[in-house]
Coordinates of C-alpha atoms and ligand atoms in Angstrom, one line a residue:
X236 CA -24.3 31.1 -38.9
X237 CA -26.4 28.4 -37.5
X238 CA -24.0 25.6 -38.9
X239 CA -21.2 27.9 -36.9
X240 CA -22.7 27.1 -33.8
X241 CA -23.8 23.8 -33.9
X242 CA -20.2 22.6 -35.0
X243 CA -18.8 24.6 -32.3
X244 CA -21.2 22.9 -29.9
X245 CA -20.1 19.6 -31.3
X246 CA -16.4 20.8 -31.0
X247 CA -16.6 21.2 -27.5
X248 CA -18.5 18.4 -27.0
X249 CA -16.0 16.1 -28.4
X250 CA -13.2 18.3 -26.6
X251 CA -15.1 17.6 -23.2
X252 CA -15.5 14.0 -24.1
X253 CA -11.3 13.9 -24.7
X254 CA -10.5 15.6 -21.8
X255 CA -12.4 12.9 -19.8
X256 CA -10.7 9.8 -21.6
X257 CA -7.2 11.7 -20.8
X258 CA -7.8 12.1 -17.4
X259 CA -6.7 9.1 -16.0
X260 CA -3.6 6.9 -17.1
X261 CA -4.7 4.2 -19.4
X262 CA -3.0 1.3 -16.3
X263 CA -1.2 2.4 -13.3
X264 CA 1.6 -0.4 -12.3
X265 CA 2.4 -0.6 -8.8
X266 CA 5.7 -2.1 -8.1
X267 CA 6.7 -3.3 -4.7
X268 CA 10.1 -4.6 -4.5
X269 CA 10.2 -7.1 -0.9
X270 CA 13.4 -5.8 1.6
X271 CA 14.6 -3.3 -0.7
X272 CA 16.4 -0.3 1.6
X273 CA 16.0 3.4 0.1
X274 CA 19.6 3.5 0.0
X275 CA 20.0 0.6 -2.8
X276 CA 19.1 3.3 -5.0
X277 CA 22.9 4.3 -4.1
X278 CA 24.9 1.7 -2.6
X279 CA 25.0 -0.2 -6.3
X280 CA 26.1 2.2 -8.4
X281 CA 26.1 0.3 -11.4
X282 CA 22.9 0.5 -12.5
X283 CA 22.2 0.4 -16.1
X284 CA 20.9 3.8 -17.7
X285 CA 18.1 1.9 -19.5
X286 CA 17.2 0.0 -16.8
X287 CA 14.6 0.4 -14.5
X288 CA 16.3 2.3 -11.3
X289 CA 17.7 5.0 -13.1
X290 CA 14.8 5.7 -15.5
X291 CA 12.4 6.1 -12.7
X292 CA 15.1 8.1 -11.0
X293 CA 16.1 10.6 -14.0
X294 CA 12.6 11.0 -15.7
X295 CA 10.0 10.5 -12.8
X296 CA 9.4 11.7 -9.1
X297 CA 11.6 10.3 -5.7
X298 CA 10.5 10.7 -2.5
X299 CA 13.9 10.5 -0.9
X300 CA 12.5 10.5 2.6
X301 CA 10.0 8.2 3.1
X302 CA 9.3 6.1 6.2
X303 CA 6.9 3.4 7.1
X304 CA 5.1 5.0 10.1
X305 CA 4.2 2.0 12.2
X306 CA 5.4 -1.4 13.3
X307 CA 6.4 -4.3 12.6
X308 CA 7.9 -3.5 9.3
X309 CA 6.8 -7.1 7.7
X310 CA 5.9 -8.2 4.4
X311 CA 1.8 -7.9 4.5
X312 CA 1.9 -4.2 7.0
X313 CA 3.6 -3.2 4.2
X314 CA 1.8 -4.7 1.4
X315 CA -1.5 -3.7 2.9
X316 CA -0.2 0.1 4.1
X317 CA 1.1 0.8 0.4
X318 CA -2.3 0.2 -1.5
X319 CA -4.7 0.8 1.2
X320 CA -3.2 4.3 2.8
X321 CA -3.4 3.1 6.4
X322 CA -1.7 1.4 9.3
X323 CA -2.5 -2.1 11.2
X324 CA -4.3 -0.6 13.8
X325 CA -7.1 0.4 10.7
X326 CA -6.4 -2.6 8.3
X327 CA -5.8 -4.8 10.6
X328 CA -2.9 -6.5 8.8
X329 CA -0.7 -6.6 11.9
X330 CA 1.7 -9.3 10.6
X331 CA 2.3 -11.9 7.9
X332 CA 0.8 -14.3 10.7
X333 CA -0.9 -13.6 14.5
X334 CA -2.9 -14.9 17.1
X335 CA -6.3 -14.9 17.0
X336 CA -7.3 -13.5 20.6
X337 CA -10.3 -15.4 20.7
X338 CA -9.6 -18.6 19.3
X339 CA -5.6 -18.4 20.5
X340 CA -5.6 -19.8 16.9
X341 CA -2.5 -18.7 14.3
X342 CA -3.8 -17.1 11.5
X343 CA -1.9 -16.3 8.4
X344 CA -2.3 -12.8 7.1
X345 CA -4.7 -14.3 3.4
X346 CA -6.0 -17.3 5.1
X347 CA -8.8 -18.4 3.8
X348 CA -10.6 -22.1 4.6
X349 CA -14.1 -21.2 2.6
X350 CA -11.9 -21.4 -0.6
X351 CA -10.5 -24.0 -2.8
X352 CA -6.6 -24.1 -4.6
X353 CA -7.3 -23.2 -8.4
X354 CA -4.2 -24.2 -10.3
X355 CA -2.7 -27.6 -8.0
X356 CA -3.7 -29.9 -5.8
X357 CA -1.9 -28.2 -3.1
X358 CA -3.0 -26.1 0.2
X359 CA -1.1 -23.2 -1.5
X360 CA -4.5 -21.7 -2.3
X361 CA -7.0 -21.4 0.2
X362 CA -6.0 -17.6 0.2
X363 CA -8.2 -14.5 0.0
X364 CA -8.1 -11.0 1.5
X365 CA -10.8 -11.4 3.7
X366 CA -8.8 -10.9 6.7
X367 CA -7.7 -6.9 5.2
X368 CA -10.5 -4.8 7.2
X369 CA -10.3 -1.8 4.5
X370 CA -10.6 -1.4 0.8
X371 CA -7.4 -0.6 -1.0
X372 CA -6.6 1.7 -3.8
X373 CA -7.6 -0.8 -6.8
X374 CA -10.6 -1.5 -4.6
X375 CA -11.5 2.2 -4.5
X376 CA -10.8 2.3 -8.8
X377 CA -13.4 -0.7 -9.3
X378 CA -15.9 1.1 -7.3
X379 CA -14.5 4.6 -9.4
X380 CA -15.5 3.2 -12.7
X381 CA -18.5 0.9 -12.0
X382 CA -16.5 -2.3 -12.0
X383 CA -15.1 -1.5 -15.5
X384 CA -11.6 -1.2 -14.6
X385 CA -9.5 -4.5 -14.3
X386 CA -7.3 -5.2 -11.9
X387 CA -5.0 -8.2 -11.4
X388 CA -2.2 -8.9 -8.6
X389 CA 1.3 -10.6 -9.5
X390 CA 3.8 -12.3 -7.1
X391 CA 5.5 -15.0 -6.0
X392 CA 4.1 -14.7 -2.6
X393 CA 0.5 -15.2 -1.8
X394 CA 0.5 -12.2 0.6
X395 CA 2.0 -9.9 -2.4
X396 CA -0.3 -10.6 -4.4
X397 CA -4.2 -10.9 -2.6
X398 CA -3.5 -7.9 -0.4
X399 CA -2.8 -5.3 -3.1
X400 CA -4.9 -6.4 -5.8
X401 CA -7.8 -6.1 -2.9
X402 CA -11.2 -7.5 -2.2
X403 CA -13.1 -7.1 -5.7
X404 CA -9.7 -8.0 -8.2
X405 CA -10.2 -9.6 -10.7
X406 CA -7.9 -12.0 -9.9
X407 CA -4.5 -12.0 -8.0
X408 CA -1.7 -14.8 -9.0
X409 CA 1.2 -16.0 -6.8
X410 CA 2.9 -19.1 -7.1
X411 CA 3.3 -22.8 -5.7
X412 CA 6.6 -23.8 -5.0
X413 CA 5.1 -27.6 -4.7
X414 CA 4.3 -27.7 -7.9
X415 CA 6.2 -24.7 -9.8
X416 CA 2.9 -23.3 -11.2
X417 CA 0.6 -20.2 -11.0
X418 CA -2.3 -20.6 -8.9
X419 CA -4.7 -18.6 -7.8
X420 CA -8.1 -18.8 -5.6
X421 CA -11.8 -20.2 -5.9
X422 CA -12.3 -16.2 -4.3
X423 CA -11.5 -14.9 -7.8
X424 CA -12.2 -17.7 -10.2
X425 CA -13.1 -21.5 -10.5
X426 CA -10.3 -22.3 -13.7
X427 CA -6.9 -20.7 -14.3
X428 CA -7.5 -19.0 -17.9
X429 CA -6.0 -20.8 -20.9
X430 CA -3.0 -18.7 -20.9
X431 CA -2.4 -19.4 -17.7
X432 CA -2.2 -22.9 -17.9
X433 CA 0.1 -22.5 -21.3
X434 CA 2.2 -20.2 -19.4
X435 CA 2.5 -23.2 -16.5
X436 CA 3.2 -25.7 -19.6
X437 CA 5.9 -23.9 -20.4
X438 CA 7.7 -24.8 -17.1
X439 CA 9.9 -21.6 -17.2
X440 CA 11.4 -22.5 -13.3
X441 CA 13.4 -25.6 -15.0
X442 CA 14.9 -23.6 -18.0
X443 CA 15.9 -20.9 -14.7
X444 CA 17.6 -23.8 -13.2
X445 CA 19.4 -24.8 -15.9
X446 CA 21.3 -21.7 -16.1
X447 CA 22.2 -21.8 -12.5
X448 CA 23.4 -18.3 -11.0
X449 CA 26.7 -16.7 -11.6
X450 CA 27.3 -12.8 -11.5
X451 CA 26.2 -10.1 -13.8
X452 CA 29.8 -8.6 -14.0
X453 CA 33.2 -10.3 -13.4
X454 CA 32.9 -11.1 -9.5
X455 CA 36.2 -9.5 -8.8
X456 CA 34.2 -5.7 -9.2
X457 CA 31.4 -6.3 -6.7
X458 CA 33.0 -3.9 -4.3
X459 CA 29.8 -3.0 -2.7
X460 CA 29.9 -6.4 -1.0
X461 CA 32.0 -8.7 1.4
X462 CA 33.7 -11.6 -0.1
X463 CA 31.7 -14.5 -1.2
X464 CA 32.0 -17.2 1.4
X465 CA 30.7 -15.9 4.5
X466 CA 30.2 -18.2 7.3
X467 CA 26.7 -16.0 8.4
X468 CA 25.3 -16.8 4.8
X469 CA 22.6 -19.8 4.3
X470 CA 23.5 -22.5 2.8
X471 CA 19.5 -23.5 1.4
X472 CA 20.4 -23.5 -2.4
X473 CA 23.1 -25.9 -1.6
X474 CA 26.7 -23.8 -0.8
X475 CA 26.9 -20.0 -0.3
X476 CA 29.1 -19.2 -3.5
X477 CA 28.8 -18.9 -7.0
X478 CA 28.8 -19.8 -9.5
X479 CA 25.4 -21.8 -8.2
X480 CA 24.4 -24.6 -10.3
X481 CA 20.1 -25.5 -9.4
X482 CA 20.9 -28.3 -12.0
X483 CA 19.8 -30.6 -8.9
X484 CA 16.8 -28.8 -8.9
X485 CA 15.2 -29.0 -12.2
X486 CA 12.1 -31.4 -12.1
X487 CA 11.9 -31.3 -8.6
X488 CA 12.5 -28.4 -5.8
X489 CA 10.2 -25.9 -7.5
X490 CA 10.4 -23.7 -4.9
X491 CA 14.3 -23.0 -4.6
X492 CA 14.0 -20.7 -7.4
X493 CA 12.4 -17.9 -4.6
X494 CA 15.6 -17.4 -3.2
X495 CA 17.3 -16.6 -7.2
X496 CA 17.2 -13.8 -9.5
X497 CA 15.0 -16.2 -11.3
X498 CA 12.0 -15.6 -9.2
X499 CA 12.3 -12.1 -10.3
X500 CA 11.8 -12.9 -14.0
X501 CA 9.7 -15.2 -13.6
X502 CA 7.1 -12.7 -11.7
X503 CA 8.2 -10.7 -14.8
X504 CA 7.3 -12.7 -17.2
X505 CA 4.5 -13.4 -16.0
X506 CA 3.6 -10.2 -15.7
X507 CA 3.9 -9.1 -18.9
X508 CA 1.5 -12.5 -19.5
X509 CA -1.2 -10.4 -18.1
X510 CA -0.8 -7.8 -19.1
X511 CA -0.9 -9.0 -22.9
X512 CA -3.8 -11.9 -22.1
X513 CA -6.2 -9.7 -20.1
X514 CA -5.7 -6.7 -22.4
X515 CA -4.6 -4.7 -19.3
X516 CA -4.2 -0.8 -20.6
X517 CA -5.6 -1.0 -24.2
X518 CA -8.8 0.9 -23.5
X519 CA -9.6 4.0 -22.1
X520 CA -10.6 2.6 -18.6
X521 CA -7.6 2.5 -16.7
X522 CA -6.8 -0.7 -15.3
X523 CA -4.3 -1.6 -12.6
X524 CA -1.9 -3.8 -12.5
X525 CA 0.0 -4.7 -9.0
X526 CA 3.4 -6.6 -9.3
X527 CA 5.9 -7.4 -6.3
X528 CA 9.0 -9.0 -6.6
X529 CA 9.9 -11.3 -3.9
X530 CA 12.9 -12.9 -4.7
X531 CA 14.8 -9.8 -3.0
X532 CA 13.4 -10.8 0.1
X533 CA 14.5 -14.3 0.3
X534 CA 18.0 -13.3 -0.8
X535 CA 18.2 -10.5 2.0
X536 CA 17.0 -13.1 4.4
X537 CA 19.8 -15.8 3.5
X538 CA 23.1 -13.8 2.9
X539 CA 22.5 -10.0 4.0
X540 CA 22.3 -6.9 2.7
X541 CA 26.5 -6.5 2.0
X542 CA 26.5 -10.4 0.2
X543 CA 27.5 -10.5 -3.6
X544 CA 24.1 -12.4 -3.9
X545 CA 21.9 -9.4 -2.8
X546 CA 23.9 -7.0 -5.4
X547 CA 24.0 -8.8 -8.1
X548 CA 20.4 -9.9 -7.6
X549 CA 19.4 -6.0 -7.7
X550 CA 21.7 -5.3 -11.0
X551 CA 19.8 -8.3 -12.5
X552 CA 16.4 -7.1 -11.2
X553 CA 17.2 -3.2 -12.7
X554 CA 17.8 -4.9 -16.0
X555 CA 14.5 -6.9 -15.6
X556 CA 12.8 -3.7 -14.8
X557 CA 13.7 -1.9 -17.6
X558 CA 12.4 -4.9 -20.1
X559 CA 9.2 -4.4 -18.5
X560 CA 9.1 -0.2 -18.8
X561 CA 10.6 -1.2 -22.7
X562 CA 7.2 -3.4 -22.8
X563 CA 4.8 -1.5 -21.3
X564 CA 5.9 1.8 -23.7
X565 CA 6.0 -0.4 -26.5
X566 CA 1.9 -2.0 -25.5
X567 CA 0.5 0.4 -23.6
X568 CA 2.2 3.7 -25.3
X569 CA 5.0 5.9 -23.2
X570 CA 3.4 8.5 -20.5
X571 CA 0.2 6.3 -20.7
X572 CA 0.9 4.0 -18.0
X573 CA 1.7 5.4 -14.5
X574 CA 3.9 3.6 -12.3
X575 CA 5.5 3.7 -8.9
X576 CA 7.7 1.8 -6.6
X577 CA 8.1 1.2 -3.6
X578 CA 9.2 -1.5 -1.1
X579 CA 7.3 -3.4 2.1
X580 CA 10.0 -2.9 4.4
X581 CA 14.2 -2.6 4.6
X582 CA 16.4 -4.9 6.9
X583 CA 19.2 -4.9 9.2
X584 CA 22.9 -5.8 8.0
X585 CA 23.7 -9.3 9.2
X586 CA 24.6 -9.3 13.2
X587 CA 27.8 -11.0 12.3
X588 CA 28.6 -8.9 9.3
X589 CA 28.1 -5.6 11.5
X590 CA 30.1 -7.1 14.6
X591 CA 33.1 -7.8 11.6
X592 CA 33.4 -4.3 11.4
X593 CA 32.8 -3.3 15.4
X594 CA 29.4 -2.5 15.2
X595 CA 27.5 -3.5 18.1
X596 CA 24.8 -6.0 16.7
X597 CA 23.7 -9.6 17.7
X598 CA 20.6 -11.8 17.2
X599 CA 18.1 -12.4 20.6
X600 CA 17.2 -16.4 20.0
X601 CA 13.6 -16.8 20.3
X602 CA 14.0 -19.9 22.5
X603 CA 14.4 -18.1 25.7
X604 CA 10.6 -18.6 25.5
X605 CA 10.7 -21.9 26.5
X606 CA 12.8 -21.4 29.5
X607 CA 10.2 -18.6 30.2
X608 CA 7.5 -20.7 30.3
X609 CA 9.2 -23.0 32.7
X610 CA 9.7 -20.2 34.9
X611 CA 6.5 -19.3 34.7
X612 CA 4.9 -23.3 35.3
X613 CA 7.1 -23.3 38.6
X614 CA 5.6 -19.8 39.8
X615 CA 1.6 -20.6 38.3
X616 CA 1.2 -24.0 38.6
X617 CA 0.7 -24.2 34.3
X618 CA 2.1 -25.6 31.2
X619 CA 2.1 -23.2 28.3
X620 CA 1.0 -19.6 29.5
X621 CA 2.9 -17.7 26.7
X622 CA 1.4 -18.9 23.4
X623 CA 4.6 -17.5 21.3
X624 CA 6.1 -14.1 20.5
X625 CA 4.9 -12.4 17.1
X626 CA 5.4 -9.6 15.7
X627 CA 8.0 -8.2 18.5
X628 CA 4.6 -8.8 21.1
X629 CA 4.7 -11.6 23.7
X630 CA 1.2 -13.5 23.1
X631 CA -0.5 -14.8 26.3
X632 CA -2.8 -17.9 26.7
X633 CA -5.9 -15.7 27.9
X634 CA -8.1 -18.9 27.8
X635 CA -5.9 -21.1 30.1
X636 CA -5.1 -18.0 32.5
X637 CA -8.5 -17.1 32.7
X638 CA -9.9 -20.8 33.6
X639 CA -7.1 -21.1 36.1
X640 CA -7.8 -18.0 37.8
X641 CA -4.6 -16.3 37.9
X642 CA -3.3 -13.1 38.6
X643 CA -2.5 -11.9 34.7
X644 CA -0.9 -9.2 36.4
X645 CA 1.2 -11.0 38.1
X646 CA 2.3 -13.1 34.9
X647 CA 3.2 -10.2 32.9
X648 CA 5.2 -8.6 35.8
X649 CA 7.0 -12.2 36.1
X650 CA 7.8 -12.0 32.3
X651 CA 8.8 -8.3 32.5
X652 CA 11.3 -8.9 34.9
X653 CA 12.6 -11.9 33.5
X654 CA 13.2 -10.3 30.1
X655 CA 14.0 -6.7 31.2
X656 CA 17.9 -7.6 31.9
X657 CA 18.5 -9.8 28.9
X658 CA 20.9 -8.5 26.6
X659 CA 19.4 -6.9 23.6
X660 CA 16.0 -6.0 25.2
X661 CA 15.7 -2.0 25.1
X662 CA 12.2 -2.2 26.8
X663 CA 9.6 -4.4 27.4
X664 CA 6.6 -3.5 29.0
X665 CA 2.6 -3.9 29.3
X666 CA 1.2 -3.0 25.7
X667 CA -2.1 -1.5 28.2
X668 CA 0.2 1.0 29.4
X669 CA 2.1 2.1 25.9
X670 CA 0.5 5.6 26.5
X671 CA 2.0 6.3 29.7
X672 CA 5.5 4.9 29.5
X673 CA 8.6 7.0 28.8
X674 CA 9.0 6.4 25.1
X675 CA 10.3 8.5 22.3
X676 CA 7.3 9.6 20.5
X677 CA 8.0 8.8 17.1
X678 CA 8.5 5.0 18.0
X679 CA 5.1 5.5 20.3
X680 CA 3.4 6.6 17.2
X681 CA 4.6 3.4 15.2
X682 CA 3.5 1.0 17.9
X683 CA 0.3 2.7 18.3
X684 CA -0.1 2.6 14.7
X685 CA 0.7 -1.1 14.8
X686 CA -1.7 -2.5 17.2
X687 CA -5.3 -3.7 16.9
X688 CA -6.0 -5.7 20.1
X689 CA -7.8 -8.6 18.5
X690 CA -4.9 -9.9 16.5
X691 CA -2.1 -8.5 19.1
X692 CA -0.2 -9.3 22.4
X693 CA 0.6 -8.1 25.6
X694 CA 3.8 -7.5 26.3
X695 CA 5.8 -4.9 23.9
X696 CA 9.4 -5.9 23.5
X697 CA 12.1 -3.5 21.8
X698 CA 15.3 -4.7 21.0
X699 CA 18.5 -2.8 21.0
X700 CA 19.4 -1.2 17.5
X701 CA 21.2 -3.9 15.5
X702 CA 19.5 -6.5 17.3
X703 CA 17.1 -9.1 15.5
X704 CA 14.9 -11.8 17.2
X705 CA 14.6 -15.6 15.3
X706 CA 15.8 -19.0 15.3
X707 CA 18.3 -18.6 12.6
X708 CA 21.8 -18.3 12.6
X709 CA 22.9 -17.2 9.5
X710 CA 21.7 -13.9 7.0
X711 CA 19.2 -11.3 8.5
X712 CA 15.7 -9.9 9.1
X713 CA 13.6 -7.0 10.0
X714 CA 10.7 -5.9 12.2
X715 CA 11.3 -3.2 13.9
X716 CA 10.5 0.7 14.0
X717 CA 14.9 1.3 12.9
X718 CA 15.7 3.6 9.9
X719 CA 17.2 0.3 8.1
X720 CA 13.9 -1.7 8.4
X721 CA 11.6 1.7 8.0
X722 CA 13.2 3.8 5.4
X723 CA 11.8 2.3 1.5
X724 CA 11.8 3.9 -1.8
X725 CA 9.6 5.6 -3.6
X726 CA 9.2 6.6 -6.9
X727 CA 6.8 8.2 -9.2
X728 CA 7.1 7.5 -13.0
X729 CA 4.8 8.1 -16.6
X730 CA 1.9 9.5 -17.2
X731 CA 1.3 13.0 -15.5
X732 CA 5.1 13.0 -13.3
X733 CA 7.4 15.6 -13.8
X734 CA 11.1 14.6 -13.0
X735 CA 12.5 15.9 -9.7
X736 CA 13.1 14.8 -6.0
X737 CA 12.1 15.9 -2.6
X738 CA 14.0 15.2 0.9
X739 CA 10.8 16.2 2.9
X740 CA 9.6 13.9 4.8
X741 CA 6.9 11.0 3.6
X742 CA 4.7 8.2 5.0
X743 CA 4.2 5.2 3.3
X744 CA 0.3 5.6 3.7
X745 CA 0.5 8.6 1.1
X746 CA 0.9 6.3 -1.4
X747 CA -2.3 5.2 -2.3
X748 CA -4.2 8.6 -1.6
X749 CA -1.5 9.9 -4.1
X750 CA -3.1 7.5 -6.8
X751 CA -6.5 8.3 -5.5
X752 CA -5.7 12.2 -6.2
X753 CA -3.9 11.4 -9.6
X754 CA -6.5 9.5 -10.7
X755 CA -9.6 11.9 -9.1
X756 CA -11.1 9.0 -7.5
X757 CA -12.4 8.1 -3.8
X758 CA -9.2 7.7 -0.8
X759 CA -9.2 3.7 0.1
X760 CA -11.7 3.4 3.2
X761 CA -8.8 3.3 6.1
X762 CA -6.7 5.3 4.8
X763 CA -4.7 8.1 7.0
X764 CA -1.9 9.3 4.5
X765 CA -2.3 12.6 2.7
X766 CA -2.0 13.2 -1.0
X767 CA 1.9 14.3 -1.8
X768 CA 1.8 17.7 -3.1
X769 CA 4.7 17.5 -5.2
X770 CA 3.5 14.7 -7.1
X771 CA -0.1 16.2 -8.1
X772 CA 0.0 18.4 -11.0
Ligands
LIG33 ZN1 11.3 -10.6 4.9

């Protein structure tokens, strides 16, 4: 009787003690894919069924309707809104670059001059997330299992990488294109690890550019885009058609392999690197892995969403995709791993594509700052009184205002007037008085959501629909509070998802208090999102 109890005791001890190992996912991947629209999903329908699209799709969860609720729609807001649940105006990741209102310095979004490039002898290093004012999910996972859990960010870009991984990572990786190596930050470690530098040995970038770029499928069945040679396509990897040979390349330009498929499976690769070297997901501490792909971005930019480049760079990326879901059943163990994706931000069809097909749509060139400031030299009497325009926001020199003792009112209502008839602008007016100017409510909400005054500007411009601001000529960009540059994806695949879809609407700060309610652990410190009831069991 006595031996009864005490091995039921010790049954439901053990059971207790099982229950809390299978609580949590053994590694939650996070997959950011840089300028991918929500409808890519659709618009190339040739997706493999083992590949990554249509896996996540058909056995996980998609949020069909989720928007980024604030802007600009730029590579770190989205980067930092993902992981850490919240909006500029909390994280303070207002761009990939702003002005420092009190030094009128630039800064970049992971500068960081305390630290030293581990990896090259380059600048491409002095990165860290100090500037991110919140924790973000992985942050909030460390703190969840005292430290045990491991995390480590993956991407091309520096900003992909640092921001998600967060402030206590155990490292974050991203890649020079000086040197066509993996570096990473004195802020996380004072040597690559020995597989990192093996991986470097290995020189992947070259092998890349030795098979030059031609399309997945005959190019005669990419219906989904325009013809090849478009006159509104960039010309940086040397002509705008395939097939592209980088054999120029090899040895040399290690950084024209961002705008290629190549970068894709190179972060990859790499990818899978860690997740084999740093025994991410073998133990019963979940770890969390953070991977963005960046090529996607840099081919948007060049040729446009409707180019043969951009779809056959997303059939090639679904294939890579599925490789690593084939990897992480086969390492980790199928339904062990959770994983989601989502994207940073969409983008706008090329101006010149759009006007092709009678769609209003043209670029605003960024110069007419200069003539600005000569308008506003002959009225004030000073060189230099708008700084720049970032982020959409006009940036004034408070410093040399101030010590000349002018009006600032007077200066904004000088620029206002000067840009309030320019073709394109929609409305521009003092960023003071965005509460009290006639503005629909949900594109109020995004600015409000976008703007922390130490790191913004003071004049809010809104361009037209269609319209983008830069100095380029050719391909496209995004920014703005539009459907095309604020509608992403997001899906829910693995460990505790059951298949299905939902068209209600989403914010891209429920992401990470998703995870945090998945995983039963603290909400990142900023964040304003809500956990998405569909997803938790
Ligand atoms: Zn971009």
């Amino acid at each position: 009787m006595q031996k009864n109890i005490l091995f039921l005791f010790f049954f439901f001890l053990s059971l207790s003690a099982k229950t809390q190992n299978t609580e949590r996912p053994k590694l939650v991947v996070g997959i950011v894919i840089d300028q991918m629209r929500w409808d890519y999903l659709y618009r190339y329908n040739r997706y493999a069924q083992n590949g990554g699209f249509k896996r996540m799709m058909g056995h996980g969860y998609s949020c069909e309707n989720t928007l980024i609720s604030y802007a600009p729609t730029i590579t770190a807001c989205g980067h930092a809104s993902i992981y850490s649940g919240s909006v500029p105006a909390i994280n303070g990741i207002v761009g990939n670059t702003w002005i420092d209102r009190q030094t009128s310095r630039y800064v970049y979004c992971t500068d960081d001059k305390s630290v030293k490039t581990v990896g090259s002898t380059t600048n491409a290093g002095l990165m860290s997330p100090a500037n991110l004012l919140t924790t973000t999910i992985c942050d909030e996972l460390k703190l969840a299992t005292n430290f045990r859990s491991k995390v480590i960010g993956v991407a091309l870009k520096d900003r992909g990488s640092i921001i998600p991984a967060g402030h206590s990572a155990n490292a974050a990786y991203w890649y020079d294109g000086a040197t066509g190596d993996w570096i990473t930050s004195s802020y996380y470690m004072n040597n690559l690890p020995k597989w990192v530098n093996d991986f470097n040995a290995k020189k992947l970038v070259n092998k890349y550019y030795e098979q030059g770029w031609n399309t997945l499928y005959p190019i005669n069945t990419y219906t989904q885009s325009s013809e090849d040679s478009k006159a509104y396509e960039a010309k940086g990897l040397g002509g705008n058609t395939f097939p592209y040979s980088f054999k120029q390349f090899v040895g040399k330009n290690f950084g024209a392999i961002l705008t290629t498929p190549h970068g894709n499976s190179l972060t990859a690769e790499f990818a899978k690197a860690v997740v084999i070297n740093e025994s991410l997901g073998e133990d019963n501490i979940t770890d969390f892995l953070t991977v963005s792909f960046s090529s996607t971005d840099y081919i948007g930019h060049s040729y446009g969403p409707n180019s043969i480049e951009e779809e056959d760079n997303f059939l090639r990326l679904d294939k890579e995709l599925g490789e690593l879901f084939d990897f992480l059943d086969s390492k980790v163990g199928k339904n062990q791993y959770l994983a989601f994706l989502s994207a940073d931000h969409g983008a706008l069809q090329a101006p010149e594509f759009l006007k092709e097909h009678k769609i209003p749509s043209a670029r605003l060139d960024l110069n007419v700052f200069d003539t600005l400031n000569q308008v506003l030299k002959k009225q004030f009497g000073r060189d230099s009184i708008i700084i720049d325009m970032y982020n959409y926001q006009i940036v004034l020199n408070t410093p040399i205002i101030q010590a000349a003792n002018i009006n600032l009112d007077e200066i904004k209502k000088t620029i206002i007037q000067y840009m309030f008839y320019l073709p394109g602008v929609a409305r521009i007016f003092d960023i003071n008085l965005l509460a009290q100017i006639p503005l629909n409510s949900r594109i109020r909400e995004m600015l409000v959501n976008g703007y922390y005054p130490k790191r913004c500007g003071d004049i809010q411009l809104i361009l037209q629909s269609q319209w983008i601001e830069g100095y380029s000529k050719t391909g496209t960009t995004h920014g703005l509070w539009n459907p095309y540059d604020a509608h992403i994806p997001l899906l829910w695949y693995g460990w505790g998802i059951k298949p299905g879809s939902t068209a209600r609407e989403i914010s891209i700060t429920d992401i990470a208090p998703t995870i945090a309610a998945l995983l039963k652990i603290q909400t990142p410190s900023g964040a304003v999102g809500k956990p998405i009831p569909e997803i938790i069991p």
